[in-house]
Amino acid sequence: CRRSNSGGESSSRSAVNPLHPEYAGLREVLSRSQREAEAAASIQSPHVGDVYDVGRTDDGRPFIVAEFLDGRELAEYMKDKGRLDLQISVRVVRQICKALSAAHALGIVHRDMKPDNIFLTGDLSDPTAKVIDFGISKVAEAGGQSQTKTGMIMGSPAYMAPEQAKGERVDHRVDIYATGAILYELVTGKRPFDKTDPTATIMAVLLEDPERPCAVNPSLPLSPEMVIQRAVAKSPAARY
């Protein structure tokens, strides 16, 4: 599929991602697809994967038309590489921050930041990062309301901020926490909290402090450790 703003054919390719038939009849999944399209389409950043449209096939299956990304998921890349070089780690996280800054400026909170939702393109020794999947994003509305309710727990436990794990109302600082957790994993090769099951991981997020990054990776300078520790502070007020 090719996309052009001028009405003619261009070399910009798009990816058509159909929803699996098993989920095509689920209202919440359909709503999530629509939210992802609307949220991503409104964010102007070279570090956010574009979503152009949502439609249905002739037989009724929903699909998303998105930017075609050539590269690898960060999660997959980390499985192969383990701990990444500090310079690459910082480059990737700075780009993630630029994407989130653009989203937060529009009142959009991703709420599921994790390596699976970051795509690396270009030269992987000097990659360009793209944040994808805004499907459970929270969009602030007039009067400070949001599309989610207090008491709902959504996200990935290993990267979930304490207030999110409690089901409390959240803001952009849950994305800051998750980005700090991602940086922790990039420079140490392990997650801040990685227990045997999701419930145990959530309990650790609420009650424990992660091992110091420099203790896991003694070659890590003190300055990135200080950045990580502030980003993953238990209290949202103590974060960036």
Tab-separated table of C-alpha atoms in Angstrom:
chain	number	residue	atom	x	y	z
A	1	CYS	CA	0.000	0.000	0.000
A	2	ARG	CA	1.396	3.429	-0.900
A	3	ARG	CA	0.462	6.762	0.591
A	4	SER	CA	0.737	10.224	-0.916
A	5	ASN	CA	-0.399	13.610	0.363
A	6	SER	CA	-0.447	15.018	-3.166
A	7	GLY	CA	-2.965	12.591	-4.624
A	8	GLY	CA	-0.379	10.666	-6.668
A	9	GLU	CA	1.597	7.552	-5.915
A	10	SER	CA	4.607	7.998	-3.649
A	11	SER	CA	7.356	5.758	-2.352
A	12	SER	CA	6.035	5.921	1.215
A	13	ARG	CA	4.814	2.417	2.032
A	14	SER	CA	2.091	1.582	4.534
A	15	ALA	CA	1.364	-1.585	6.463
A	16	VAL	CA	-2.162	-2.998	6.591
A	17	ASN	CA	-2.625	-4.892	9.863
A	18	PRO	CA	-5.848	-6.945	9.949
A	19	LEU	CA	-7.365	-7.909	13.286
A	20	HIS	CA	-7.347	-11.638	13.978
A	21	PRO	CA	-10.829	-13.134	13.392
A	22	GLU	CA	-10.858	-14.327	17.017
A	23	TYR	CA	-10.941	-10.692	18.191
A	24	ALA	CA	-12.909	-9.074	15.390
A	25	GLY	CA	-16.195	-9.288	17.286
A	26	LEU	CA	-14.904	-7.962	20.601
A	27	ARG	CA	-16.090	-4.403	21.190
A	28	GLU	CA	-13.230	-3.442	23.514
A	29	VAL	CA	-10.606	-4.641	21.021
A	30	LEU	CA	-12.288	-2.656	18.258
A	31	SER	CA	-12.416	0.411	20.490
A	32	ARG	CA	-8.743	-0.002	21.283
A	33	SER	CA	-7.878	-0.109	17.579
A	34	GLN	CA	-9.854	3.066	16.998
A	35	ARG	CA	-8.166	4.797	19.952
A	36	GLU	CA	-4.741	3.836	18.662
A	37	ALA	CA	-5.502	5.292	15.261
A	38	GLU	CA	-6.899	8.524	16.662
A	39	ALA	CA	-4.115	9.015	19.221
A	40	ALA	CA	-1.202	8.206	16.925
A	41	ALA	CA	-2.622	10.268	14.067
A	42	SER	CA	-2.743	13.379	16.251
A	43	ILE	CA	0.892	13.187	17.421
A	44	GLN	CA	3.405	14.944	15.208
A	45	SER	CA	6.767	13.331	15.906
A	46	PRO	CA	9.306	11.427	13.800
A	47	HIS	CA	9.568	9.036	16.752
A	48	VAL	CA	5.913	7.944	16.783
A	49	GLY	CA	4.774	5.251	14.368
A	50	ASP	CA	2.089	6.816	12.170
A	51	VAL	CA	-1.383	5.309	11.993
A	52	TYR	CA	-3.323	6.554	8.984
A	53	ASP	CA	-6.717	4.909	9.092
A	54	VAL	CA	-8.976	2.180	10.457
A	55	GLY	CA	-11.284	0.280	8.137
A	56	ARG	CA	-12.990	-3.028	7.442
A	57	THR	CA	-12.415	-5.633	4.766
A	58	ASP	CA	-15.242	-6.765	2.487
A	59	ASP	CA	-15.922	-9.671	4.853
A	60	GLY	CA	-16.134	-7.327	7.873
A	61	ARG	CA	-12.682	-7.790	9.420
A	62	PRO	CA	-11.277	-4.569	10.962
A	63	PHE	CA	-7.791	-3.419	9.976
A	64	ILE	CA	-5.384	-0.579	10.726
A	65	VAL	CA	-3.376	1.201	8.040
A	66	ALA	CA	-0.067	2.180	9.619
A	67	GLU	CA	3.389	3.360	8.700
A	68	PHE	CA	5.503	0.551	7.295
A	69	LEU	CA	8.426	0.047	9.675
A	70	ASP	CA	11.512	-1.819	8.545
A	71	GLY	CA	13.626	-2.956	11.480
A	72	ARG	CA	13.164	-4.771	14.781
A	73	GLU	CA	11.212	-4.452	17.988
A	74	LEU	CA	13.436	-3.276	20.825
A	75	ALA	CA	12.325	-6.278	22.922
A	76	GLU	CA	13.453	-8.706	20.225
A	77	TYR	CA	16.730	-6.857	19.711
A	78	MET	CA	17.483	-6.959	23.443
A	79	LYS	CA	16.886	-10.721	23.548
A	80	ASP	CA	19.674	-11.132	21.000
A	81	LYS	CA	22.049	-8.497	22.369
A	82	GLY	CA	21.385	-8.556	26.110
A	83	ARG	CA	22.745	-5.437	27.771
A	84	LEU	CA	23.183	-2.642	25.237
A	85	ASP	CA	25.978	-0.128	24.899
A	86	LEU	CA	25.348	2.973	27.001
A	87	GLN	CA	25.609	5.332	24.013
A	88	ILE	CA	22.955	3.407	22.043
A	89	SER	CA	20.762	3.083	25.143
A	90	VAL	CA	20.824	6.825	25.741
A	91	ARG	CA	20.130	7.562	22.062
A	92	VAL	CA	17.084	5.271	22.042
A	93	VAL	CA	15.680	6.635	25.299
A	94	ARG	CA	16.156	10.261	24.235
A	95	GLN	CA	14.104	9.513	21.131
A	96	ILE	CA	11.429	7.798	23.229
A	97	CYS	CA	11.316	10.931	25.386
A	98	LYS	CA	10.828	13.118	22.316
A	99	ALA	CA	7.898	10.939	21.208
A	100	LEU	CA	6.306	11.016	24.653
A	101	SER	CA	6.856	14.754	24.997
A	102	ALA	CA	4.872	15.286	21.794
A	103	ALA	CA	2.119	12.962	23.050
A	104	HIS	CA	1.982	14.522	26.523
A	105	ALA	CA	1.709	18.000	25.013
A	106	LEU	CA	-1.600	16.834	23.528
A	107	GLY	CA	-2.762	15.283	26.806
A	108	ILE	CA	-2.105	11.743	25.548
A	109	VAL	CA	-0.559	9.270	28.008
A	110	HIS	CA	0.634	6.008	26.463
A	111	ARG	CA	0.310	3.874	29.648
A	112	ASP	CA	1.916	0.758	28.144
A	113	MET	CA	5.482	1.784	27.460
A	114	LYS	CA	7.689	-1.301	27.150
A	115	PRO	CA	10.360	-2.601	24.748
A	116	ASP	CA	7.680	-4.451	22.750
A	117	ASN	CA	6.115	-1.084	21.879
A	118	ILE	CA	9.329	0.490	20.622
A	119	PHE	CA	10.506	-0.222	17.087
A	120	LEU	CA	14.078	0.360	15.917
A	121	THR	CA	14.603	1.381	12.305
A	122	GLY	CA	17.627	2.194	10.181
A	123	ASP	CA	21.143	1.208	11.153
A	124	LEU	CA	20.762	-0.742	14.410
A	125	SER	CA	24.191	0.430	15.561
A	126	ASP	CA	22.769	3.974	15.413
A	127	PRO	CA	19.003	3.373	15.350
A	128	THR	CA	15.953	5.561	15.054
A	129	ALA	CA	13.314	4.641	17.646
A	130	LYS	CA	9.567	4.742	17.009
A	131	VAL	CA	6.944	4.435	19.762
A	132	ILE	CA	3.963	2.344	18.654
A	133	ASP	CA	0.664	0.992	20.035
A	134	PHE	CA	-1.295	3.779	21.686
A	135	GLY	CA	-4.226	1.357	22.049
A	136	ILE	CA	-4.685	1.822	25.806
A	137	SER	CA	-3.638	5.445	25.857
A	138	LYS	CA	-5.457	7.876	28.132
A	139	VAL	CA	-6.608	11.032	26.410
A	140	ALA	CA	-7.388	14.007	28.641
A	141	GLU	CA	-10.620	15.799	27.790
A	142	ALA	CA	-12.000	19.182	28.705
A	143	GLY	CA	-12.415	19.588	32.433
A	144	GLY	CA	-9.644	17.119	33.198
A	145	GLN	CA	-11.744	14.012	32.543
A	146	SER	CA	-10.306	10.989	30.801
A	147	GLN	CA	-11.579	7.969	28.968
A	148	THR	CA	-10.539	5.576	31.741
A	149	LYS	CA	-11.851	5.133	35.248
A	150	THR	CA	-10.125	4.894	38.593
A	151	GLY	CA	-9.782	1.255	39.599
A	152	MET	CA	-8.867	-0.049	36.139
A	153	ILE	CA	-5.388	-1.646	35.937
A	154	MET	CA	-3.964	-1.597	32.427
A	155	GLY	CA	-0.383	-1.965	31.283
A	156	SER	CA	2.573	-4.346	31.636
A	157	PRO	CA	3.564	-5.171	35.262
A	158	ALA	CA	7.342	-5.046	34.759
A	159	TYR	CA	7.134	-1.411	33.548
A	160	MET	CA	4.102	-0.278	35.525
A	161	ALA	CA	4.298	2.679	37.903
A	162	PRO	CA	3.034	2.068	41.466
A	163	GLU	CA	-0.004	4.353	41.073
A	164	GLN	CA	-0.922	2.510	37.888
A	165	ALA	CA	-0.567	-0.857	39.640
A	166	LYS	CA	-2.960	0.386	42.338
A	167	GLY	CA	-5.558	1.314	39.735
A	168	GLU	CA	-5.396	4.990	40.640
A	169	ARG	CA	-5.973	7.817	38.169
A	170	VAL	CA	-2.753	8.361	36.247
A	171	ASP	CA	-1.026	11.106	34.296
A	172	HIS	CA	2.039	11.463	32.070
A	173	ARG	CA	4.372	10.443	34.897
A	174	VAL	CA	3.505	6.764	34.427
A	175	ASP	CA	5.211	7.029	31.028
A	176	ILE	CA	8.238	8.626	32.681
A	177	TYR	CA	8.414	5.722	35.135
A	178	ALA	CA	8.159	3.153	32.342
A	179	THR	CA	10.856	4.894	30.306
A	180	GLY	CA	13.142	4.813	33.341
A	181	ALA	CA	12.447	1.084	33.682
A	182	ILE	CA	13.287	0.596	30.002
A	183	LEU	CA	16.585	2.470	30.418
A	184	TYR	CA	17.333	0.320	33.480
A	185	GLU	CA	16.883	-2.812	31.365
A	186	LEU	CA	18.896	-1.449	28.445
A	187	VAL	CA	21.986	-0.683	30.532
A	188	THR	CA	21.821	-3.636	32.947
A	189	GLY	CA	20.352	-6.441	30.848
A	190	LYS	CA	17.599	-7.113	33.395
A	191	ARG	CA	14.281	-5.571	34.400
A	192	PRO	CA	13.974	-3.588	37.646
A	193	PHE	CA	11.355	-6.103	38.811
A	194	ASP	CA	10.975	-9.476	37.116
A	195	LYS	CA	9.253	-11.977	39.392
A	196	THR	CA	7.817	-15.371	38.535
A	197	ASP	CA	4.291	-14.106	37.836
A	198	PRO	CA	2.526	-10.789	37.178
A	199	THR	CA	1.009	-10.556	40.678
A	200	ALA	CA	4.396	-10.982	42.341
A	201	THR	CA	5.869	-8.382	39.992
A	202	ILE	CA	3.145	-5.882	40.880
A	203	MET	CA	3.734	-6.482	44.591
A	204	ALA	CA	7.444	-5.815	44.078
A	205	VAL	CA	6.648	-2.597	42.188
A	206	LEU	CA	4.531	-1.460	45.142
A	207	LEU	CA	6.736	-2.565	48.040
A	208	GLU	CA	10.339	-3.013	46.929
A	209	ASP	CA	13.163	-0.920	45.523
A	210	PRO	CA	15.020	-2.257	42.478
A	211	GLU	CA	18.665	-3.192	42.788
A	212	ARG	CA	20.900	-0.239	41.996
A	213	PRO	CA	21.818	-0.229	38.284
A	214	CYS	CA	25.509	0.218	39.124
A	215	ALA	CA	25.354	-2.888	41.314
A	216	VAL	CA	24.011	-4.894	38.369
A	217	ASN	CA	26.408	-3.304	35.875
A	218	PRO	CA	29.532	-2.038	37.698
A	219	SER	CA	30.825	-0.387	34.508
A	220	LEU	CA	27.833	1.971	34.422
A	221	PRO	CA	28.677	5.598	35.298
A	222	LEU	CA	26.881	7.157	38.255
A	223	SER	CA	25.061	9.831	36.208
A	224	PRO	CA	22.746	7.484	34.246
A	225	GLU	CA	22.010	5.589	37.455
A	226	MET	CA	20.841	8.847	39.062
A	227	VAL	CA	18.599	9.547	36.045
A	228	ILE	CA	17.082	6.065	36.263
A	229	GLN	CA	16.490	6.234	40.007
A	230	ARG	CA	14.673	9.546	39.722
A	231	ALA	CA	12.562	8.328	36.787
A	232	VAL	CA	11.423	5.187	38.667
A	233	ALA	CA	10.757	6.897	41.991
A	234	LYS	CA	7.737	5.422	43.820
A	235	SER	CA	6.153	8.841	44.224
A	236	PRO	CA	5.096	10.563	40.972
A	237	ALA	CA	6.071	13.917	42.535
A	238	ALA	CA	9.685	12.740	42.859
A	239	ARG	CA	10.047	11.910	39.145
A	240	TYR	CA	11.001	14.198	36.309
